[in-house]
């Protein structure tokens, strides 16, 4: 059982996570994670591993399972998000494991760091977001840098995992530089250390000041998008209701918009506007620059139908 224990406090673990640990004969995990579940593992075989021994944990779990033990391999957060699920499956497949080989595998989900930290600072993940790890122990830096540049340009809220350590001090600086190419210096940033644990720390800063903040391996960094704001100590990313509804007028629908329908600037509305711009003389290259989209995509969009299908056509497509 690959058990996500959430941020670490027992009250934030799922009922299934607690039950899985109770059922297990053997508990395996990073020493810090073992400490977080110490109250739940009394009387069990406990195998503690160091930070960089992820494959050793998976190999040990397989060996114990083959010996007939019921094993709980614990991860903080969610086992499938920068956790032990991936390396464990790699070890299993390398050993020739199949679902019918006699060893059952269960992944027990848990709240990842981005969920836990977001809950503490407000609602920063209400709109599109992504997670990027700054650890280059296993991922080449150019890959990480390209991802940072892409999400910054695309205006995602960004959750940075593994932002800084005693040896890796420049990755957060490089990330800041890449993000500042596309984001305002005053973009809100929240830094949460040890969420829901004894030494929890929460601080707010801005993108241009981010690299000077107190950040370590136990920190998660949440960087807002162009709409994110901080008010009354809460970081919020609007979902976009103000695009359709006049909140200052009691939520009345704005002119040109319809409740329950795509925005007037949604796909079909945008296609109609794009094609009108093209008919007015704008070239695909000009439209690509104007909308900050690839030119070949613009060419395809100009050929796409800009009207919704009829009810009959929609039913036929569904059939």
Short mmCIF file of C-alpha atoms in Angstrom, two decimals, residues 87-272:
data_model
loop_
_atom_site.label_atom_id
_atom_site.label_comp_id
_atom_site.label_asym_id
_atom_site.label_seq_id
_atom_site.Cartn_x
_atom_site.Cartn_y
_atom_site.Cartn_z
CA UNK A 87 9.50 4.69 -8.39
CA UNK A 88 7.64 1.77 -6.82
CA UNK A 89 5.92 0.89 -10.08
CA UNK A 90 9.26 1.19 -11.88
CA UNK A 91 10.80 -1.31 -9.45
CA UNK A 92 7.77 -3.60 -9.73
CA UNK A 93 7.80 -3.65 -13.52
CA UNK A 94 11.58 -4.18 -13.59
CA UNK A 95 11.02 -7.23 -11.34
CA UNK A 96 8.40 -8.62 -13.74
CA UNK A 97 5.37 -7.75 -11.62
CA UNK A 98 1.86 -7.98 -13.05
CA UNK A 99 -1.50 -7.46 -11.30
CA UNK A 100 -1.89 -11.27 -11.33
CA UNK A 101 1.52 -12.05 -9.83
CA UNK A 102 0.26 -12.44 -6.26
CA UNK A 103 1.24 -9.03 -4.89
CA UNK A 104 -1.61 -6.54 -4.75
CA UNK A 105 -0.79 -2.82 -5.03
CA UNK A 106 -3.03 -0.07 -3.68
CA UNK A 107 -2.38 3.66 -3.87
CA UNK A 108 -4.04 5.56 -1.03
CA UNK A 109 -4.42 9.22 -2.08
CA UNK A 110 -3.63 12.13 0.20
CA UNK A 111 -3.67 15.92 0.04
CA UNK A 112 -0.55 17.15 -1.77
CA UNK A 113 1.50 20.10 -0.54
CA UNK A 114 -0.13 22.50 -2.99
CA UNK A 115 -3.61 21.67 -1.61
CA UNK A 116 -2.50 21.96 2.01
CA UNK A 117 -0.57 25.19 1.53
CA UNK A 118 -3.31 26.76 -0.58
CA UNK A 119 -5.85 26.08 2.17
CA UNK A 120 -3.69 27.94 4.67
CA UNK A 121 -3.23 31.09 2.57
CA UNK A 122 -6.65 31.48 0.96
CA UNK A 123 -7.76 30.37 -2.50
CA UNK A 124 -4.79 30.79 -4.88
CA UNK A 125 -5.58 27.70 -7.00
CA UNK A 126 -9.16 28.53 -7.96
CA UNK A 127 -8.15 28.89 -11.61
CA UNK A 128 -5.66 27.00 -13.80
CA UNK A 129 -2.41 26.11 -12.07
CA UNK A 130 0.56 23.80 -12.39
CA UNK A 131 3.26 22.30 -10.18
CA UNK A 132 6.98 22.37 -11.01
CA UNK A 133 9.77 20.88 -8.94
CA UNK A 134 13.01 22.85 -8.89
CA UNK A 135 15.00 19.77 -7.92
CA UNK A 136 17.60 19.02 -10.59
CA UNK A 137 18.79 15.84 -8.88
CA UNK A 138 16.95 13.76 -11.51
CA UNK A 139 15.70 16.33 -14.07
CA UNK A 140 18.07 18.35 -16.31
CA UNK A 141 17.90 22.08 -15.62
CA UNK A 142 17.08 23.08 -19.24
CA UNK A 143 13.92 20.94 -18.97
CA UNK A 144 12.90 22.71 -15.76
CA UNK A 145 13.73 26.13 -17.23
CA UNK A 146 11.62 25.51 -20.35
CA UNK A 147 8.67 24.51 -18.18
CA UNK A 148 9.02 27.61 -16.02
CA UNK A 149 9.19 29.86 -19.07
CA UNK A 150 6.18 28.19 -20.69
CA UNK A 151 3.89 28.39 -17.64
CA UNK A 152 4.95 31.97 -16.91
CA UNK A 153 4.02 33.03 -20.43
CA UNK A 154 0.74 31.08 -20.25
CA UNK A 155 -0.24 32.85 -17.00
CA UNK A 156 -0.63 29.76 -14.82
CA UNK A 157 -0.57 30.00 -11.05
CA UNK A 158 2.59 28.05 -10.17
CA UNK A 159 3.34 25.84 -7.18
CA UNK A 160 7.08 25.29 -6.76
CA UNK A 161 8.09 22.07 -5.03
CA UNK A 162 11.63 21.45 -3.70
CA UNK A 163 12.45 25.14 -4.20
CA UNK A 164 15.71 25.32 -2.29
CA UNK A 165 18.08 23.28 -0.14
CA UNK A 166 21.43 23.71 1.52
CA UNK A 167 23.19 22.74 -1.70
CA UNK A 168 20.66 23.97 -4.27
CA UNK A 169 20.48 27.71 -3.66
CA UNK A 170 20.47 29.16 -7.19
CA UNK A 171 17.50 27.31 -8.67
CA UNK A 172 14.99 29.63 -6.98
CA UNK A 173 16.93 32.66 -8.30
CA UNK A 174 16.89 31.29 -11.84
CA UNK A 175 13.18 30.50 -11.52
CA UNK A 176 12.51 34.07 -10.40
CA UNK A 177 14.39 35.46 -13.41
CA UNK A 178 12.46 33.29 -15.85
CA UNK A 179 9.10 34.17 -14.31
CA UNK A 180 9.87 37.90 -14.28
CA UNK A 181 10.27 37.80 -18.07
CA UNK A 182 6.47 37.41 -18.28
CA UNK A 183 5.08 38.44 -14.87
CA UNK A 184 4.79 41.78 -13.06
CA UNK A 185 7.33 42.33 -10.26
CA UNK A 186 4.46 42.79 -7.77
CA UNK A 187 2.90 39.40 -8.57
CA UNK A 188 1.79 37.92 -5.22
CA UNK A 189 3.77 35.02 -3.78
CA UNK A 190 2.93 32.91 -0.72
CA UNK A 191 5.55 30.75 1.00
CA UNK A 192 4.39 28.02 3.33
CA UNK A 193 6.84 25.99 5.39
CA UNK A 194 5.85 22.79 7.22
CA UNK A 195 2.12 23.15 6.56
CA UNK A 196 0.02 21.80 9.44
CA UNK A 197 3.15 20.73 11.31
CA UNK A 198 4.66 21.94 14.55
CA UNK A 199 6.94 24.55 12.93
CA UNK A 200 4.48 25.89 10.38
CA UNK A 201 5.42 29.28 8.90
CA UNK A 202 3.45 31.38 6.40
CA UNK A 203 4.70 34.50 4.66
CA UNK A 204 3.62 36.66 1.74
CA UNK A 205 5.95 38.48 -0.63
CA UNK A 206 6.14 39.49 -4.28
CA UNK A 207 7.86 37.91 -7.25
CA UNK A 208 10.66 40.49 -7.33
CA UNK A 209 11.41 39.79 -3.64
CA UNK A 210 10.83 36.04 -3.68
CA UNK A 211 14.45 34.86 -3.88
CA UNK A 212 15.39 36.81 -0.74
CA UNK A 213 12.68 35.13 1.36
CA UNK A 214 13.23 32.34 3.89
CA UNK A 215 12.77 29.28 1.67
CA UNK A 216 13.93 25.71 2.27
CA UNK A 217 13.17 22.11 1.39
CA UNK A 218 10.14 22.08 3.67
CA UNK A 219 8.68 25.09 1.83
CA UNK A 220 6.15 25.23 -0.98
CA UNK A 221 6.07 28.45 -3.02
CA UNK A 222 2.78 29.56 -4.56
CA UNK A 223 3.13 32.21 -7.29
CA UNK A 224 0.01 33.97 -8.52
CA UNK A 225 -1.07 34.75 -12.05
CA UNK A 226 -1.91 38.17 -13.50
CA UNK A 227 -5.27 38.23 -11.68
CA UNK A 228 -4.19 36.95 -8.25
CA UNK A 229 -4.43 39.37 -5.34
CA UNK A 230 -3.79 39.40 -1.58
CA UNK A 231 -6.37 41.01 0.68
CA UNK A 232 -6.91 40.73 4.43
CA UNK A 233 -4.10 38.22 4.61
CA UNK A 234 -5.67 35.93 1.99
CA UNK A 235 -4.29 35.12 -1.44
CA UNK A 236 -7.05 34.70 -4.03
CA UNK A 237 -7.08 33.89 -7.74
CA UNK A 238 -10.46 34.84 -9.27
CA UNK A 239 -12.26 32.09 -11.15
CA UNK A 240 -13.47 34.55 -13.80
CA UNK A 241 -17.04 35.26 -12.72
CA UNK A 242 -16.46 39.00 -13.20
CA UNK A 243 -15.99 38.36 -16.93
CA UNK A 244 -19.62 37.27 -17.20
CA UNK A 245 -21.42 38.73 -14.20
CA UNK A 246 -21.52 42.26 -12.79
CA UNK A 247 -20.74 41.44 -9.16
CA UNK A 248 -21.21 45.09 -8.21
CA UNK A 249 -24.79 44.85 -9.51
CA UNK A 250 -25.84 41.78 -7.60
CA UNK A 251 -24.52 39.28 -10.13
CA UNK A 252 -26.49 40.43 -13.17
CA UNK A 253 -25.27 38.97 -16.47
CA UNK A 254 -23.13 41.42 -18.44
CA UNK A 255 -24.23 42.66 -21.86
CA UNK A 256 -23.48 40.13 -24.57
CA UNK A 257 -23.14 37.21 -22.14
CA UNK A 258 -25.51 34.37 -21.27
CA UNK A 259 -25.66 32.40 -18.03
CA UNK A 260 -24.70 28.78 -18.55
CA UNK A 261 -23.13 29.46 -21.97
CA UNK A 262 -19.56 30.02 -23.07
CA UNK A 263 -18.18 33.54 -22.87
CA UNK A 264 -18.60 35.78 -25.88
CA UNK A 265 -14.80 35.48 -26.06
CA UNK A 266 -14.96 31.70 -25.68
CA UNK A 267 -13.98 29.41 -28.54
CA UNK A 268 -16.82 30.08 -30.98
CA UNK A 269 -16.97 33.81 -30.25
CA UNK A 270 -13.20 34.07 -30.61
CA UNK A 271 -13.25 32.14 -33.89
CA UNK A 272 -15.86 34.50 -35.32
#
